[in-house]
Amino acid sequence: MFKVFKGSCFIVFKDVESCKKFVEQDSVKYGKRELIRKFRTVYFEDKRREKQEKKRQRAFYKECAKSGTPLKFPKGTVIHFSGIKRGEGRRNVFRIDFQEKVKDYGKIEVKFVDYNEYTSEGYLRFAQENEAVEFFKTVGNATFEIKGHIIKLRVLEGDEEEEYLRKTSDSILKATKNKQNADNKMKRTYHWYGWTSGGKVSKRD
């Protein structure tokens, strides 16, 4: 089985001082990309908090799906992109390409890339209020290039933004509800068949 490189790694230094010097530098770049550097203990603590936050988010989604309460998203967080060409000699563009491209422009990270790899357009959704606006200003000319494709950008506003966020809420809550129903069905199946100590299913009498 092959593992996909996710863009991070651990480096072992010969001594503590060398490690501290590397981590505490004002800036370290690989090409044009600013490298994020953390001590291992800090990295694992950040991951622990991230896991807890995702767990809280899933619980919140479940509660909203159960009660039928729409999710609320901050404004100024969505960018529409277009311009991906299809055809012979064209390189495919994937969600990870957009995530990496956004990182080239600073510390703002895209929350979700709403994009089907067989289409020519999609959306970038950011986490904090007006982050899409800030990112758009940083890009400057309303376009950037990915794998030879000139990608056109525009920030969603007004009714268009409201409609997109409403559909996003509906999609998330529907997926949450479907997963909850599937989990409940699986639990009922386990209860009906039972489990042996070896982890194998044995049908009840």
mmCIF file of C-alpha atoms in Angstrom:
data_model
loop_
_atom_site.group_PDB
_atom_site.id
_atom_site.type_symbol
_atom_site.label_atom_id
_atom_site.label_comp_id
_atom_site.label_asym_id
_atom_site.label_seq_id
_atom_site.Cartn_x
_atom_site.Cartn_y
_atom_site.Cartn_z
ATOM 1 C CA MET A 1 0.000 0.000 0.000
ATOM 2 C CA PHE A 2 1.333 3.447 -0.946
ATOM 3 C CA LYS A 3 0.922 6.446 1.331
ATOM 4 C CA VAL A 4 0.316 9.912 -0.089
ATOM 5 C CA PHE A 5 2.692 12.589 1.181
ATOM 6 C CA LYS A 6 0.598 15.176 3.016
ATOM 7 C CA GLY A 7 3.202 17.922 3.021
ATOM 8 C CA SER A 8 4.669 17.489 6.507
ATOM 9 C CA CYS A 9 7.473 15.472 8.082
ATOM 10 C CA PHE A 10 9.558 15.100 11.252
ATOM 11 C CA ILE A 11 13.237 16.076 11.246
ATOM 12 C CA VAL A 12 15.706 14.729 13.828
ATOM 13 C CA PHE A 13 18.528 17.149 14.734
ATOM 14 C CA LYS A 14 21.850 16.253 16.293
ATOM 15 C CA ASP A 15 21.127 18.339 19.408
ATOM 16 C CA VAL A 16 18.437 20.478 21.067
ATOM 17 C CA GLU A 17 20.090 23.790 20.224
ATOM 18 C CA SER A 18 20.137 23.061 16.494
ATOM 19 C CA CYS A 19 16.471 22.136 16.651
ATOM 20 C CA LYS A 20 15.515 25.314 18.539
ATOM 21 C CA LYS A 21 17.510 27.465 16.127
ATOM 22 C CA PHE A 22 15.642 26.011 13.145
ATOM 23 C CA VAL A 23 12.169 26.231 14.682
ATOM 24 C CA GLU A 24 12.597 29.731 16.120
ATOM 25 C CA GLN A 25 13.900 31.405 12.956
ATOM 26 C CA ASP A 26 11.747 34.267 11.702
ATOM 27 C CA SER A 27 11.371 32.699 8.270
ATOM 28 C CA VAL A 28 12.311 29.471 6.501
ATOM 29 C CA LYS A 29 11.228 28.923 2.900
ATOM 30 C CA TYR A 30 11.232 26.004 0.496
ATOM 31 C CA GLY A 31 11.231 27.748 -2.857
ATOM 32 C CA LYS A 32 8.541 30.419 -2.440
ATOM 33 C CA ARG A 33 6.635 28.485 0.225
ATOM 34 C CA GLU A 34 6.958 29.562 3.858
ATOM 35 C CA LEU A 35 7.524 26.475 6.007
ATOM 36 C CA ILE A 36 5.492 25.975 9.180
ATOM 37 C CA ARG A 37 7.815 24.715 11.917
ATOM 38 C CA LYS A 38 6.761 23.233 15.261
ATOM 39 C CA PHE A 39 8.337 21.195 18.009
ATOM 40 C CA ARG A 40 6.985 17.657 18.056
ATOM 41 C CA THR A 41 5.191 18.170 21.377
ATOM 42 C CA VAL A 42 3.460 21.282 20.029
ATOM 43 C CA TYR A 43 2.499 19.456 16.825
ATOM 44 C CA PHE A 44 0.870 16.573 18.714
ATOM 45 C CA GLU A 45 -0.947 18.975 21.041
ATOM 46 C CA ASP A 46 -2.314 20.888 18.032
ATOM 47 C CA LYS A 47 -3.456 17.611 16.473
ATOM 48 C CA ARG A 48 -5.164 16.599 19.721
ATOM 49 C CA ARG A 49 -7.067 19.887 19.824
ATOM 50 C CA GLU A 50 -7.942 19.571 16.146
ATOM 51 C CA LYS A 51 -9.359 16.091 16.770
ATOM 52 C CA GLN A 52 -11.426 17.363 19.696
ATOM 53 C CA GLU A 53 -12.756 20.249 17.601
ATOM 54 C CA LYS A 54 -13.808 17.879 14.809
ATOM 55 C CA LYS A 55 -15.558 15.690 17.379
ATOM 56 C CA ARG A 56 -17.457 18.711 18.748
ATOM 57 C CA GLN A 57 -18.331 19.774 15.213
ATOM 58 C CA ARG A 58 -19.729 16.336 14.339
ATOM 59 C CA ALA A 59 -21.837 16.367 17.514
ATOM 60 C CA PHE A 60 -23.135 19.842 16.617
ATOM 61 C CA TYR A 61 -24.013 18.719 13.079
ATOM 62 C CA LYS A 62 -25.899 15.719 14.486
ATOM 63 C CA GLU A 63 -27.912 17.956 16.797
ATOM 64 C CA CYS A 64 -28.762 20.360 13.966
ATOM 65 C CA ALA A 65 -29.712 17.485 11.652
ATOM 66 C CA LYS A 66 -31.969 16.044 14.355
ATOM 67 C CA SER A 67 -33.692 19.360 15.108
ATOM 68 C CA GLY A 68 -33.769 20.606 11.513
ATOM 69 C CA THR A 69 -31.820 23.748 12.444
ATOM 70 C CA PRO A 70 -29.889 25.238 9.468
ATOM 71 C CA LEU A 71 -26.156 25.772 9.891
ATOM 72 C CA LYS A 72 -24.950 29.373 10.038
ATOM 73 C CA PHE A 73 -21.785 30.363 8.205
ATOM 74 C CA PRO A 74 -19.839 33.639 8.400
ATOM 75 C CA LYS A 75 -20.176 36.032 5.459
ATOM 76 C CA GLY A 76 -17.436 36.863 2.990
ATOM 77 C CA THR A 77 -16.089 33.310 2.973
ATOM 78 C CA VAL A 78 -16.844 31.942 -0.512
ATOM 79 C CA ILE A 79 -14.976 32.346 -3.800
ATOM 80 C CA HIS A 80 -16.231 30.972 -7.110
ATOM 81 C CA PHE A 81 -13.538 29.805 -9.541
ATOM 82 C CA SER A 82 -13.710 28.873 -13.225
ATOM 83 C CA GLY A 83 -11.466 28.406 -16.234
ATOM 84 C CA ILE A 84 -10.364 24.764 -15.980
ATOM 85 C CA LYS A 85 -10.058 23.426 -19.520
ATOM 86 C CA ARG A 86 -10.587 19.821 -20.580
ATOM 87 C CA GLY A 87 -9.027 18.050 -23.515
ATOM 88 C CA GLU A 88 -5.949 16.320 -24.829
ATOM 89 C CA GLY A 89 -2.721 17.613 -23.354
ATOM 90 C CA ARG A 90 -4.473 19.330 -20.436
ATOM 91 C CA ARG A 91 -3.355 18.417 -16.938
ATOM 92 C CA ASN A 92 -6.034 17.408 -14.440
ATOM 93 C CA VAL A 93 -6.621 19.725 -11.485
ATOM 94 C CA PHE A 94 -7.500 18.256 -8.079
ATOM 95 C CA ARG A 95 -8.780 19.667 -4.790
ATOM 96 C CA ILE A 96 -5.329 19.395 -3.229
ATOM 97 C CA ASP A 97 -3.973 21.671 -5.991
ATOM 98 C CA PHE A 98 -6.301 24.463 -4.843
ATOM 99 C CA GLN A 99 -5.402 23.904 -1.188
ATOM 100 C CA GLU A 100 -1.706 24.171 -1.987
ATOM 101 C CA LYS A 101 -2.195 27.202 -4.240
ATOM 102 C CA VAL A 102 -4.015 29.119 -1.504
ATOM 103 C CA LYS A 103 -1.083 28.449 0.845
ATOM 104 C CA ASP A 104 1.232 30.181 -1.631
ATOM 105 C CA TYR A 105 -0.469 33.487 -0.805
ATOM 106 C CA GLY A 106 0.010 33.495 2.965
ATOM 107 C CA LYS A 107 -1.359 32.051 6.178
ATOM 108 C CA ILE A 108 -5.035 31.892 5.159
ATOM 109 C CA GLU A 109 -6.125 28.289 4.586
ATOM 110 C CA VAL A 110 -9.134 27.159 2.601
ATOM 111 C CA LYS A 111 -11.717 25.330 4.716
ATOM 112 C CA PHE A 112 -13.302 23.311 1.915
ATOM 113 C CA VAL A 113 -12.855 22.955 -1.846
ATOM 114 C CA ASP A 114 -16.269 22.338 -3.417
ATOM 115 C CA TYR A 115 -15.191 20.924 -6.749
ATOM 116 C CA ASN A 116 -15.790 17.905 -8.972
ATOM 117 C CA GLU A 117 -12.635 17.038 -10.889
ATOM 118 C CA TYR A 118 -14.634 16.482 -14.104
ATOM 119 C CA THR A 119 -16.054 20.016 -14.176
ATOM 120 C CA SER A 120 -14.559 23.387 -15.099
ATOM 121 C CA GLU A 121 -15.607 25.370 -12.024
ATOM 122 C CA GLY A 122 -16.168 25.180 -8.276
ATOM 123 C CA TYR A 123 -15.951 27.049 -4.978
ATOM 124 C CA LEU A 124 -13.429 27.778 -2.240
ATOM 125 C CA ARG A 125 -14.964 28.146 1.221
ATOM 126 C CA PHE A 126 -12.957 29.762 4.016
ATOM 127 C CA ALA A 127 -13.531 29.508 7.775
ATOM 128 C CA GLN A 128 -13.478 33.071 9.093
ATOM 129 C CA GLU A 129 -15.573 36.099 8.187
ATOM 130 C CA ASN A 130 -14.242 38.016 5.143
ATOM 131 C CA GLU A 131 -11.311 35.624 4.622
ATOM 132 C CA ALA A 132 -12.404 35.102 1.018
ATOM 133 C CA VAL A 133 -12.388 38.882 0.536
ATOM 134 C CA GLU A 134 -8.895 39.146 2.044
ATOM 135 C CA PHE A 135 -7.597 36.293 -0.088
ATOM 136 C CA PHE A 136 -9.096 37.815 -3.245
ATOM 137 C CA LYS A 137 -7.329 41.107 -2.509
ATOM 138 C CA THR A 138 -4.054 39.260 -1.917
ATOM 139 C CA VAL A 139 -4.270 37.525 -5.297
ATOM 140 C CA GLY A 140 -4.613 40.971 -6.857
ATOM 141 C CA ASN A 141 -5.624 40.397 -10.473
ATOM 142 C CA ALA A 142 -8.562 38.008 -9.805
ATOM 143 C CA THR A 143 -6.725 35.094 -11.447
ATOM 144 C CA PHE A 144 -4.035 32.575 -10.629
ATOM 145 C CA GLU A 145 -2.472 29.693 -12.522
ATOM 146 C CA ILE A 146 -2.635 25.989 -11.657
ATOM 147 C CA LYS A 147 -0.962 23.430 -13.939
ATOM 148 C CA GLY A 148 -1.241 25.730 -16.937
ATOM 149 C CA HIS A 149 -4.899 26.598 -16.319
ATOM 150 C CA ILE A 150 -5.726 30.285 -15.799
ATOM 151 C CA ILE A 151 -8.251 30.220 -12.958
ATOM 152 C CA LYS A 152 -10.672 33.158 -12.686
ATOM 153 C CA LEU A 153 -11.843 34.133 -9.195
ATOM 154 C CA ARG A 154 -14.738 36.142 -7.810
ATOM 155 C CA VAL A 155 -16.151 36.558 -4.302
ATOM 156 C CA LEU A 156 -19.790 35.564 -3.792
ATOM 157 C CA GLU A 157 -21.965 38.347 -2.400
ATOM 158 C CA GLY A 158 -25.587 39.087 -1.530
ATOM 159 C CA ASP A 159 -28.296 36.652 -2.618
ATOM 160 C CA GLU A 160 -25.816 34.459 -4.480
ATOM 161 C CA GLU A 161 -23.769 33.953 -1.324
ATOM 162 C CA GLU A 162 -26.902 33.319 0.770
ATOM 163 C CA GLU A 163 -28.125 30.682 -1.686
ATOM 164 C CA TYR A 164 -24.768 28.916 -1.800
ATOM 165 C CA LEU A 165 -24.451 28.808 2.004
ATOM 166 C CA ARG A 166 -28.022 27.524 2.306
ATOM 167 C CA LYS A 167 -27.246 24.688 -0.103
ATOM 168 C CA THR A 168 -24.029 23.965 1.807
ATOM 169 C CA SER A 169 -25.978 23.686 5.060
ATOM 170 C CA ASP A 170 -28.547 21.386 3.435
ATOM 171 C CA SER A 171 -25.805 19.181 1.988
ATOM 172 C CA ILE A 172 -23.889 18.846 5.278
ATOM 173 C CA LEU A 173 -27.006 18.087 7.331
ATOM 174 C CA LYS A 174 -28.279 15.581 4.766
ATOM 175 C CA ALA A 175 -24.930 13.758 4.772
ATOM 176 C CA THR A 176 -24.893 13.802 8.592
ATOM 177 C CA LYS A 177 -28.417 12.394 8.775
ATOM 178 C CA ASN A 178 -27.661 9.680 6.210
ATOM 179 C CA LYS A 179 -24.553 8.626 8.134
ATOM 180 C CA GLN A 180 -26.498 8.571 11.399
ATOM 181 C CA ASN A 181 -29.185 6.371 9.814
ATOM 182 C CA ALA A 182 -26.534 4.028 8.401
ATOM 183 C CA ASP A 183 -24.793 3.801 11.797
ATOM 184 C CA ASN A 184 -28.096 3.040 13.542
ATOM 185 C CA LYS A 185 -28.890 0.343 10.981
ATOM 186 C CA MET A 186 -25.473 -1.220 11.517
ATOM 187 C CA LYS A 187 -25.950 -1.192 15.291
ATOM 188 C CA ARG A 188 -29.303 -2.938 14.933
ATOM 189 C CA THR A 189 -27.665 -5.552 12.703
ATOM 190 C CA TYR A 190 -24.912 -6.153 15.267
ATOM 191 C CA HIS A 191 -27.504 -6.428 18.021
ATOM 192 C CA TRP A 192 -29.503 -8.966 16.032
ATOM 193 C CA TYR A 193 -26.555 -11.170 15.080
ATOM 194 C CA GLY A 194 -24.342 -10.625 18.122
ATOM 195 C CA TRP A 195 -20.559 -10.822 18.327
ATOM 196 C CA THR A 196 -18.270 -13.643 19.384
ATOM 197 C CA SER A 197 -15.185 -13.013 21.502
ATOM 198 C CA GLY A 198 -13.065 -13.417 18.371
ATOM 199 C CA GLY A 199 -14.836 -10.498 16.690
ATOM 200 C CA LYS A 200 -16.750 -12.682 14.214
ATOM 201 C CA VAL A 201 -20.461 -12.465 13.699
ATOM 202 C CA SER A 202 -22.562 -15.446 14.781
ATOM 203 C CA LYS A 203 -26.295 -15.559 14.034
ATOM 204 C CA ARG A 204 -28.555 -15.763 17.046
ATOM 205 C CA ASP A 205 -30.839 -18.749 17.555
#
